[in-house]
Amino acid sequence: MLNPCGPRVSSLYVHVPFCAQKCAYCAFYSEASSGDLINRYVAALGREMEQVARDLQPQTVFFGGGTPSLLNLRQWEEIFCALERSKLLGAEEFTVECNPATVSLDKARLLRAHGVNRISMGVQSLDEALLDRLGRVHTRAMVFKSFDTLRQAGFENVNLDLMFAIPGQTMAAWRQTLAEALALGSEHLSCYEVIYEEDTPLFTQLQAGEFAVDEDSACAMYEELVACACAAGLRQYEVANFARDSRGAKGVLASWSNANRDDHHFTTPPLHPSIPLLACQHNINYWRGGSFHGLGPSATSYVRGVRTKNWSNTQLYCEQLEQGKRPVESREELPLLARAGETAAFGLRMVSGWPFGEFKRMTGHDLREEWAADMDSLVQRGWAARSPERFRLTSEGLRFADAAAELFLR
Ligand SMILES: C[S@@+](CC[C@H](N)C(=O)[O-])C[C@H]1O[C@@H](n2cnc3c(N)ncnc32)[C@H](O)[C@@H]1O
Ligand code: SF4
C-alpha cells in the first residue's frame, strides 16, 4: 500500500476513540475511558504515525472521533510532538472536532498555536430538552460559551454540527435552533438527519415503538434548513454541508488544489466555482474518491484503490503497535470499475455533481457509457439534471442522495 516512489498521500484522518459519555444515537467507535488508556493510545498513535509518515504529505488533517477535545493539554502536546517528529505538520487545513463540554481557552490556544485552523463543534440542538433526549453531555449555554472561547483563541473557521428529525422535535424547535446557530455566524454548517444506527439506545427505542419516524416532517425540516442557511449567506455544496465564501481563504485553496495530487489515476480535481471557499477540503477529498490515510482505532484508510480498516478495539490497537505491528484488521483491493462506481456515488453528494471529463480523468471510466441508463432514470424522476458537460443531482435528488447514489455502485 505504501508507495515511496510515487506522489505522497495528501489527506490524514486521526480517530480519537474517547467521549465523556456515549450519546443515545451514536455508533462511531468511542467509549468513556480512563486517563491511563488515553495515555497509552497517545503513545501508540505516535508509533502509527511513524509507520505511514513516508507516504504522507498532508494538505488536510482531520482529528475526529469520538471527542478529540477530551484530550488534556499534555496529551495534545505529545500528539503535536509526534506529528512534528513524523513531519506531518504544516497542512493547509487542520481540523479538530470538539464537544462544547470540553473546550477551554488554554486548550483552544494550544491547538491554534500548533497549526490547527479549523474547529468542528458538535452542537446537535440548542433545545435543552432535546439535548437531554440525545444524551448530550453539554447544555445550550456551553455551546455559546465555547463558540466565544474558540473565537477568542483566534479560530476564524468554525463548523457547527446540527441534527434534525430528532424524536420529539417540532418544526418550531428546529427553526429556533437553526436561527440561533446561524446567528453565531460560523463559517460552516453541517446538518444531519438522525440515522437510527443499530445497537444504539435510540434504535432500541424506535424498535420498541416508543416513537415513529415522520418522513414528511423530516423533508420539511430539510427544506427549512436549505432555505434558512442560504438566507444567512451560507452556500450549500453537499447534501448536508454549507459554507461561506471568504476572501481570506483564497490562497489556501489555490495551493491545496495544486498540491493534492496523490495518485496517478485518481488525482483530485480543481475546485468547481460552486464550491464555497470555506468548504471542508478534507471531506471534499473523500467525496471525490481521493486517497487518505486513517490512523487510530476503527479508522479506515483508502490509498491507491486499497481500503484497510484498523481494529475497533483500543486495547488491541495499542498492543499491536507496542509490538511493532500495523494495527490493521482487514484489507480490501477494489476492482477499478467498483472503485469508479463508488467515486461516482460519493461525488454525487456534492451540489456540483460530476463533470464528465473530470470523472473520466480520475477513474478511467466514462459516466456517459457505463452509467447512461442510471443517469436517464434519475433525470426522468426529476432527481438529476444532465448537461453536455456534467451530471448533478437536483435539490430534490439531493434529499434522496443515498438512494440515487446506490444506482452507481458496481
Ligand atoms: C463523530 S461526531 C463528532 C463531534 C463530537 N464528538 C460531538 O458529538 O460533539 C460527528 C457528528 O456526526 C453526527 N452524527 C453522529 N451520529 C449520528 C447519527 N446517528 N445520525 C445523524 N448524525 C449523527 C453528529 O452531528 C456529530 O456531531
Ligand atoms: S456524537 Fe460525538 S460525543 Fe456523542 S458519542 Fe458520538 S462521538 Fe461521542
Coordinates of C-alpha atoms and ligand atoms in Angstrom, one line a residue:
M1 CA 0.0 0.0 0.0
L2 CA 2.9 2.4 0.8
N3 CA 4.4 3.9 -2.4
P4 CA 7.6 5.7 -1.5
C5 CA 8.4 6.4 -5.2
G6 CA 5.1 8.0 -6.3
P7 CA 3.3 11.1 -5.1
R8 CA 2.5 11.0 -1.4
V9 CA -1.0 10.9 0.1
S10 CA -2.2 14.4 1.0
S11 CA -5.0 13.7 3.4
L12 CA -4.7 12.4 7.0
Y13 CA -7.6 11.4 9.3
V14 CA -6.9 10.5 13.0
H15 CA -9.6 8.8 15.1
V16 CA -9.7 9.7 18.8
P17 CA -11.9 6.9 20.3
F18 CA -12.9 8.6 23.6
C19 CA -16.0 10.5 24.7
A20 CA -17.1 11.9 28.1
Q21 CA -20.3 9.9 27.7
K22 CA -21.9 8.0 24.8
C23 CA -24.8 9.8 23.1
A24 CA -28.0 7.9 22.5
Y25 CA -27.8 7.9 18.7
C26 CA -24.1 7.5 18.1
A27 CA -22.4 4.4 16.5
F28 CA -19.0 5.8 16.0
Y29 CA -16.4 3.8 17.8
S30 CA -15.7 5.6 21.1
E31 CA -16.0 5.0 24.8
A32 CA -15.8 6.8 28.1
S33 CA -12.4 5.9 29.3
S34 CA -9.7 6.2 32.0
G35 CA -6.7 8.6 31.7
D36 CA -4.3 5.6 31.5
L37 CA -5.8 4.2 28.4
I38 CA -5.8 7.6 26.8
N39 CA -2.1 8.0 27.6
R40 CA -1.4 4.6 26.1
Y41 CA -3.4 5.5 23.0
V42 CA -1.5 8.7 22.5
A43 CA 1.8 6.8 22.6
A44 CA 0.5 4.2 20.2
L45 CA -0.8 6.8 17.8
G46 CA 2.7 8.3 17.7
R47 CA 4.0 4.9 16.6
E48 CA 1.4 4.5 13.9
M49 CA 2.3 8.0 12.6
E50 CA 5.9 6.8 12.1
Q51 CA 4.6 3.7 10.2
V52 CA 2.9 5.8 7.5
A53 CA 4.8 9.1 7.6
R54 CA 6.9 8.4 4.5
D55 CA 3.7 8.0 2.4
L56 CA 2.2 11.2 3.7
Q57 CA 2.5 14.9 2.9
P58 CA -0.7 16.2 4.5
Q59 CA -2.5 19.1 2.9
T60 CA -5.5 18.4 5.1
V61 CA -5.6 16.8 8.6
F62 CA -8.8 15.9 10.4
F63 CA -8.8 14.7 14.1
G64 CA -12.3 13.2 14.5
G65 CA -14.0 10.9 16.9
G66 CA -15.0 10.4 19.4
T67 CA -14.2 13.6 21.0
P68 CA -10.6 14.8 20.3
S69 CA -11.2 17.8 22.6
L70 CA -11.5 15.4 25.5
L71 CA -7.7 15.0 25.5
N72 CA -5.8 17.2 28.0
L73 CA -3.1 19.8 27.3
R74 CA -0.3 17.3 27.9
Q75 CA -1.7 14.7 25.7
W76 CA -2.2 17.2 22.9
E77 CA 1.4 18.4 23.3
E78 CA 2.6 14.8 22.9
I79 CA 0.5 14.5 19.8
F80 CA 1.9 17.6 18.3
C81 CA 5.5 16.4 19.1
A82 CA 4.7 13.1 17.3
L83 CA 3.3 14.9 14.3
E84 CA 6.4 17.1 14.2
R85 CA 8.7 14.0 14.5
S86 CA 7.0 12.4 11.6
K87 CA 7.0 15.6 9.6
L88 CA 3.2 15.7 9.4
L89 CA 2.6 19.3 10.4
G90 CA 2.1 22.2 8.1
A91 CA -1.3 21.2 6.5
E92 CA -3.3 23.9 4.7
E93 CA -6.4 22.8 6.6
F94 CA -6.2 21.2 10.1
T95 CA -9.5 20.4 11.7
V96 CA -10.2 19.2 15.2
E97 CA -13.6 18.0 16.4
C98 CA -14.8 19.4 19.7
N99 CA -17.6 18.8 22.1
P100 CA -18.8 22.1 23.7
A101 CA -18.3 20.5 27.2
T102 CA -14.6 20.1 26.6
V103 CA -13.4 23.4 25.1
S104 CA -11.2 25.6 27.3
L105 CA -9.3 28.7 26.4
D106 CA -5.9 27.1 27.2
K107 CA -6.7 24.1 25.0
A108 CA -8.1 26.2 22.1
R109 CA -5.0 28.4 22.2
L110 CA -2.7 25.4 22.3
L111 CA -4.4 23.9 19.2
R112 CA -4.3 27.2 17.4
A113 CA -0.6 27.7 18.2
H114 CA 0.3 24.3 16.6
G115 CA -1.4 25.0 13.3
V116 CA -5.0 23.8 13.9
N117 CA -7.0 26.3 11.9
R118 CA -10.5 24.8 11.7
I119 CA -12.8 23.5 14.5
S120 CA -15.8 21.4 14.0
M121 CA -18.1 21.6 17.1
G122 CA -20.9 19.1 17.8
V123 CA -23.9 21.1 18.8
Q124 CA -26.8 18.9 17.6
S125 CA -29.5 21.1 19.1
L126 CA -30.0 24.3 21.2
D127 CA -33.1 23.0 22.9
E128 CA -32.3 21.7 26.4
A129 CA -35.0 19.0 26.3
L130 CA -33.7 17.6 23.0
L131 CA -30.1 17.8 24.2
D132 CA -31.2 15.7 27.1
R133 CA -33.1 13.3 24.9
L134 CA -30.0 12.8 22.8
G135 CA -27.9 12.1 25.9
R136 CA -25.6 15.0 25.2
V137 CA -23.2 16.0 27.9
H138 CA -23.5 19.7 27.4
T139 CA -26.1 22.5 27.8
R140 CA -27.0 25.2 25.3
A141 CA -25.2 27.8 27.4
M142 CA -21.9 25.8 26.9
V143 CA -22.4 26.0 23.1
F144 CA -22.4 29.8 23.2
K145 CA -19.6 30.0 25.7
S146 CA -17.4 27.5 23.7
F147 CA -18.0 29.3 20.5
D148 CA -16.9 32.6 22.1
T149 CA -13.8 30.8 23.5
L150 CA -12.9 29.5 20.0
R151 CA -13.1 33.0 18.6
Q152 CA -11.1 34.4 21.5
A153 CA -8.4 31.8 20.7
G154 CA -8.2 33.0 17.1
F155 CA -10.3 30.4 15.2
E156 CA -11.7 32.0 12.1
N157 CA -13.0 28.8 10.5
V158 CA -15.6 27.1 12.7
N159 CA -18.1 24.4 11.7
L160 CA -21.2 23.6 13.8
D161 CA -22.9 20.2 13.5
L162 CA -26.7 20.1 14.0
M163 CA -29.1 17.2 13.8
F164 CA -32.8 17.3 12.7
A165 CA -35.8 15.0 12.7
I166 CA -34.9 14.2 16.3
P167 CA -37.7 12.2 18.0
G168 CA -40.0 14.8 19.7
Q169 CA -38.5 17.8 17.7
T170 CA -41.2 20.1 16.4
M171 CA -40.7 22.4 13.3
A172 CA -40.8 25.4 15.7
A173 CA -38.0 23.9 17.8
W174 CA -35.9 23.2 14.7
R175 CA -36.5 26.8 13.4
Q176 CA -35.4 28.2 16.7
T177 CA -32.2 26.1 16.8
L178 CA -31.4 26.9 13.2
A179 CA -31.9 30.7 13.8
E180 CA -29.8 30.7 16.9
A181 CA -27.0 28.6 15.3
L182 CA -27.0 30.8 12.2
A183 CA -26.9 33.9 14.3
L184 CA -23.5 32.8 15.7
G185 CA -22.1 33.4 12.2
S186 CA -20.0 30.3 11.9
E187 CA -18.1 29.8 8.6
H188 CA -19.5 26.3 8.1
L189 CA -22.6 24.3 9.0
S190 CA -23.2 20.5 8.8
C191 CA -26.8 19.3 9.4
Y192 CA -27.6 15.6 9.6
E193 CA -31.0 13.9 9.7
V194 CA -30.9 11.4 12.5
I195 CA -29.8 8.0 11.4
Y196 CA -31.1 5.1 13.6
E197 CA -27.9 3.1 14.0
E198 CA -28.2 -0.5 15.2
D199 CA -27.0 -1.1 18.8
T200 CA -27.8 2.4 19.9
P201 CA -30.4 3.3 22.6
L202 CA -32.3 5.4 20.1
F203 CA -32.6 2.5 17.7
T204 CA -33.9 0.3 20.6
Q205 CA -36.5 2.8 21.5
L206 CA -37.6 3.0 17.9
Q207 CA -37.9 -0.8 17.7
A208 CA -39.9 -0.8 20.9
G209 CA -42.4 1.6 19.3
E210 CA -41.7 4.5 21.7
F211 CA -41.9 6.9 18.8
A212 CA -42.4 6.8 15.0
V213 CA -40.3 8.2 12.2
D214 CA -42.1 11.0 10.4
E215 CA -40.6 11.2 6.8
D216 CA -42.8 14.2 5.8
S217 CA -41.7 16.2 8.7
A218 CA -38.0 15.3 8.1
C219 CA -38.4 16.5 4.4
A220 CA -40.0 19.8 5.6
M221 CA -37.1 20.3 8.1
Y222 CA -34.5 19.7 5.4
E223 CA -36.3 22.3 3.1
E224 CA -36.3 24.8 6.0
L225 CA -32.6 24.1 6.6
V226 CA -31.6 24.8 3.0
A227 CA -33.8 28.0 2.8
C228 CA -32.5 29.4 6.2
A229 CA -28.8 28.6 5.6
C230 CA -28.9 30.2 2.2
A231 CA -30.7 33.3 3.5
A232 CA -28.0 33.6 6.2
G233 CA -25.3 33.7 3.5
L234 CA -24.1 30.1 3.6
R235 CA -23.9 28.2 0.3
Q236 CA -24.9 24.5 0.1
Y237 CA -22.1 22.5 -1.5
E238 CA -23.1 19.0 -0.4
V239 CA -26.2 17.2 0.9
A240 CA -25.6 18.2 4.5
N241 CA -22.9 20.9 4.2
F242 CA -23.0 24.6 3.8
A243 CA -20.1 27.1 3.9
R244 CA -19.3 30.8 3.5
D245 CA -17.1 32.5 0.9
S246 CA -14.2 34.5 2.4
R247 CA -11.5 36.4 0.7
G248 CA -9.0 35.5 3.3
A249 CA -9.2 31.8 2.3
K250 CA -8.3 32.2 -1.3
G251 CA -4.6 31.4 -1.0
V252 CA -5.3 28.3 1.0
L253 CA -7.5 26.8 -1.7
A254 CA -5.2 27.6 -4.6
S255 CA -2.3 25.9 -3.1
W256 CA -4.3 23.0 -1.8
S257 CA -5.8 22.1 -5.2
N258 CA -2.4 22.2 -6.8
A259 CA -0.7 20.1 -4.2
N260 CA -3.4 17.5 -3.8
R261 CA -2.2 15.0 -6.4
D262 CA -1.7 11.9 -4.5
D263 CA -2.4 9.2 -7.1
H264 CA -1.7 8.7 -10.8
H265 CA -5.3 7.5 -11.6
F266 CA -7.3 9.4 -9.0
T267 CA -6.0 13.0 -8.9
T268 CA -8.2 15.4 -7.0
P269 CA -9.9 17.8 -9.5
P270 CA -9.7 21.6 -9.3
L271 CA -12.5 23.0 -7.3
H272 CA -15.7 23.9 -9.1
P273 CA -16.8 27.6 -8.8
S274 CA -20.0 26.3 -7.0
I275 CA -17.8 25.1 -4.1
P276 CA -17.6 27.8 -1.4
L277 CA -14.2 29.0 -0.4
L278 CA -14.6 27.8 3.2
A279 CA -15.9 24.3 2.3
C280 CA -14.2 21.5 4.1
Q281 CA -11.3 20.4 1.9
H282 CA -10.7 17.2 3.8
N283 CA -14.3 16.0 3.2
I284 CA -14.2 17.1 -0.4
N285 CA -11.3 14.7 -0.9
Y286 CA -13.5 11.8 0.4
W287 CA -16.4 12.7 -1.8
R288 CA -14.1 12.9 -4.8
G289 CA -12.7 9.5 -4.2
G290 CA -9.2 10.8 -3.2
S291 CA -6.7 8.7 -1.2
F292 CA -6.3 9.2 2.6
H293 CA -4.5 7.6 5.5
G294 CA -6.7 7.0 8.6
L295 CA -5.0 6.4 11.9
G296 CA -6.4 5.3 15.3
P297 CA -8.8 2.5 16.4
S298 CA -11.5 1.8 13.8
A299 CA -10.1 4.2 11.3
T300 CA -10.3 3.4 7.6
S301 CA -7.7 4.2 5.0
Y302 CA -8.2 4.4 1.3
V303 CA -4.9 4.5 -0.6
R304 CA -4.5 3.9 -4.3
G305 CA -7.6 1.7 -4.5
V306 CA -6.8 -0.3 -1.4
R307 CA -9.1 0.0 1.6
T308 CA -7.8 -1.0 5.0
K309 CA -9.5 -0.8 8.4
N310 CA -7.9 -0.7 11.8
W311 CA -9.0 -2.8 14.8
S312 CA -12.1 -1.2 16.5
N313 CA -10.7 -2.0 20.0
T314 CA -8.4 0.5 21.6
Q315 CA -6.5 -2.1 23.8
L316 CA -5.8 -4.3 20.8
Y317 CA -4.8 -1.3 18.7
C318 CA -2.3 -0.3 21.4
E319 CA -1.0 -3.9 21.8
Q320 CA -0.3 -4.3 18.1
L321 CA 1.6 -1.0 17.9
E322 CA 3.6 -1.7 21.1
Q323 CA 4.7 -5.0 19.4
G324 CA 5.8 -3.0 16.3
K325 CA 2.9 -4.3 14.1
R326 CA 0.4 -2.5 11.9
P327 CA -3.0 -2.3 13.8
V328 CA -4.9 -3.3 10.6
E329 CA -7.9 -5.7 10.9
S330 CA -8.8 -6.0 7.2
R331 CA -7.6 -5.1 3.7
E332 CA -9.6 -5.0 0.5
E333 CA -8.5 -4.1 -3.0
L334 CA -11.3 -2.8 -5.1
P335 CA -11.5 -3.7 -8.9
L336 CA -11.2 -0.5 -11.0
L337 CA -14.9 -0.4 -12.0
A338 CA -16.1 -0.9 -8.4
R339 CA -13.8 1.9 -7.4
A340 CA -15.1 4.2 -10.1
G341 CA -18.7 3.3 -9.1
E342 CA -18.0 4.3 -5.5
T343 CA -16.3 7.5 -6.7
A344 CA -19.4 8.3 -8.8
A345 CA -21.8 7.7 -5.9
F346 CA -19.8 9.8 -3.4
G347 CA -19.3 12.6 -5.8
L348 CA -23.0 12.9 -6.5
R349 CA -23.5 14.1 -2.9
M350 CA -21.9 17.3 -4.0
V351 CA -24.1 20.1 -5.4
S352 CA -21.6 20.5 -8.3
G353 CA -22.1 16.8 -9.3
W354 CA -19.6 15.2 -11.7
P355 CA -18.2 17.0 -14.8
F356 CA -17.9 14.1 -17.3
G357 CA -14.3 14.9 -18.3
E358 CA -13.1 15.2 -14.7
F359 CA -14.7 11.8 -13.8
K360 CA -13.0 10.1 -16.7
R361 CA -9.6 11.6 -15.9
M362 CA -9.9 10.5 -12.4
T363 CA -11.3 7.0 -12.8
G364 CA -10.6 6.0 -16.4
H365 CA -14.3 5.3 -16.8
D366 CA -16.9 7.3 -18.6
L367 CA -20.2 8.1 -16.8
R368 CA -21.9 8.5 -20.2
E369 CA -21.1 4.9 -21.1
E370 CA -21.2 2.7 -18.1
W371 CA -23.9 4.7 -16.2
A372 CA -26.1 6.1 -19.1
A373 CA -29.3 4.2 -18.2
D374 CA -28.9 5.1 -14.5
M375 CA -28.5 8.8 -15.3
D376 CA -31.5 8.7 -17.6
S377 CA -33.7 7.1 -14.9
L378 CA -32.7 9.8 -12.3
V379 CA -33.3 12.6 -14.8
Q380 CA -36.8 11.2 -15.6
R381 CA -37.6 11.1 -11.9
G382 CA -36.7 14.7 -11.5
W383 CA -33.8 13.8 -9.2
A384 CA -31.0 14.8 -11.6
A385 CA -30.0 17.2 -14.4
R386 CA -27.7 16.5 -17.2
S387 CA -25.9 19.0 -19.5
P388 CA -23.3 18.3 -22.2
E389 CA -20.6 18.9 -19.5
R390 CA -21.8 17.4 -16.3
F391 CA -24.3 15.3 -14.3
R392 CA -25.6 16.5 -11.0
L393 CA -28.5 15.9 -8.6
T394 CA -31.3 18.5 -8.4
S395 CA -32.3 19.8 -5.0
E396 CA -35.0 17.1 -4.8
G397 CA -32.4 14.5 -5.8
L398 CA -30.0 15.7 -3.1
R399 CA -32.7 15.0 -0.5
F400 CA -32.6 11.3 -1.7
A401 CA -28.9 11.3 -2.5
D402 CA -28.2 7.9 -0.8
A403 CA -30.9 6.1 -2.9
A404 CA -29.7 7.9 -6.1
A405 CA -26.0 7.1 -5.4
E406 CA -26.8 3.4 -4.9
L407 CA -27.6 3.1 -8.6
F408 CA -24.0 3.8 -9.4
L409 CA -22.3 1.1 -7.4
R410 CA -20.9 -1.8 -9.4
Ligands
LIG1 C1 -18.2 12.0 15.4 S1 -19.3 13.2 15.8 C2 -18.1 14.4 16.4 C3 -18.5 15.5 17.2 C4 -18.3 15.4 18.7 N1 -17.9 14.1 19.1 C5 -19.6 15.8 19.4 O1 -20.5 15.0 19.2 O2 -19.7 16.8 20.0 C6 -19.7 14.0 14.3 C7 -21.1 14.3 14.0 O3 -21.8 13.2 13.5 C8 -23.2 13.4 13.7 N2 -23.8 12.2 14.0 C9 -23.3 11.2 14.8 N3 -24.2 10.1 14.8 C10 -25.3 10.5 14.1 C11 -26.5 9.8 13.8 N4 -26.8 8.6 14.2 N5 -27.4 10.4 12.9 C12 -27.1 11.6 12.4 N6 -25.9 12.3 12.7 C13 -25.0 11.7 13.5 C14 -23.4 14.5 14.8 O4 -23.9 15.7 14.3 C15 -21.9 14.7 15.2 O5 -21.7 16.0 15.6
SF4_2 S1 -21.8 12.1 18.9 FE1 -19.8 12.8 19.5 S2 -19.8 13.0 21.7 FE2 -21.6 11.8 21.2 S3 -20.9 9.7 21.4 FE3 -20.7 10.2 19.2 S4 -18.6 10.9 19.0 FE4 -19.1 10.9 21.2

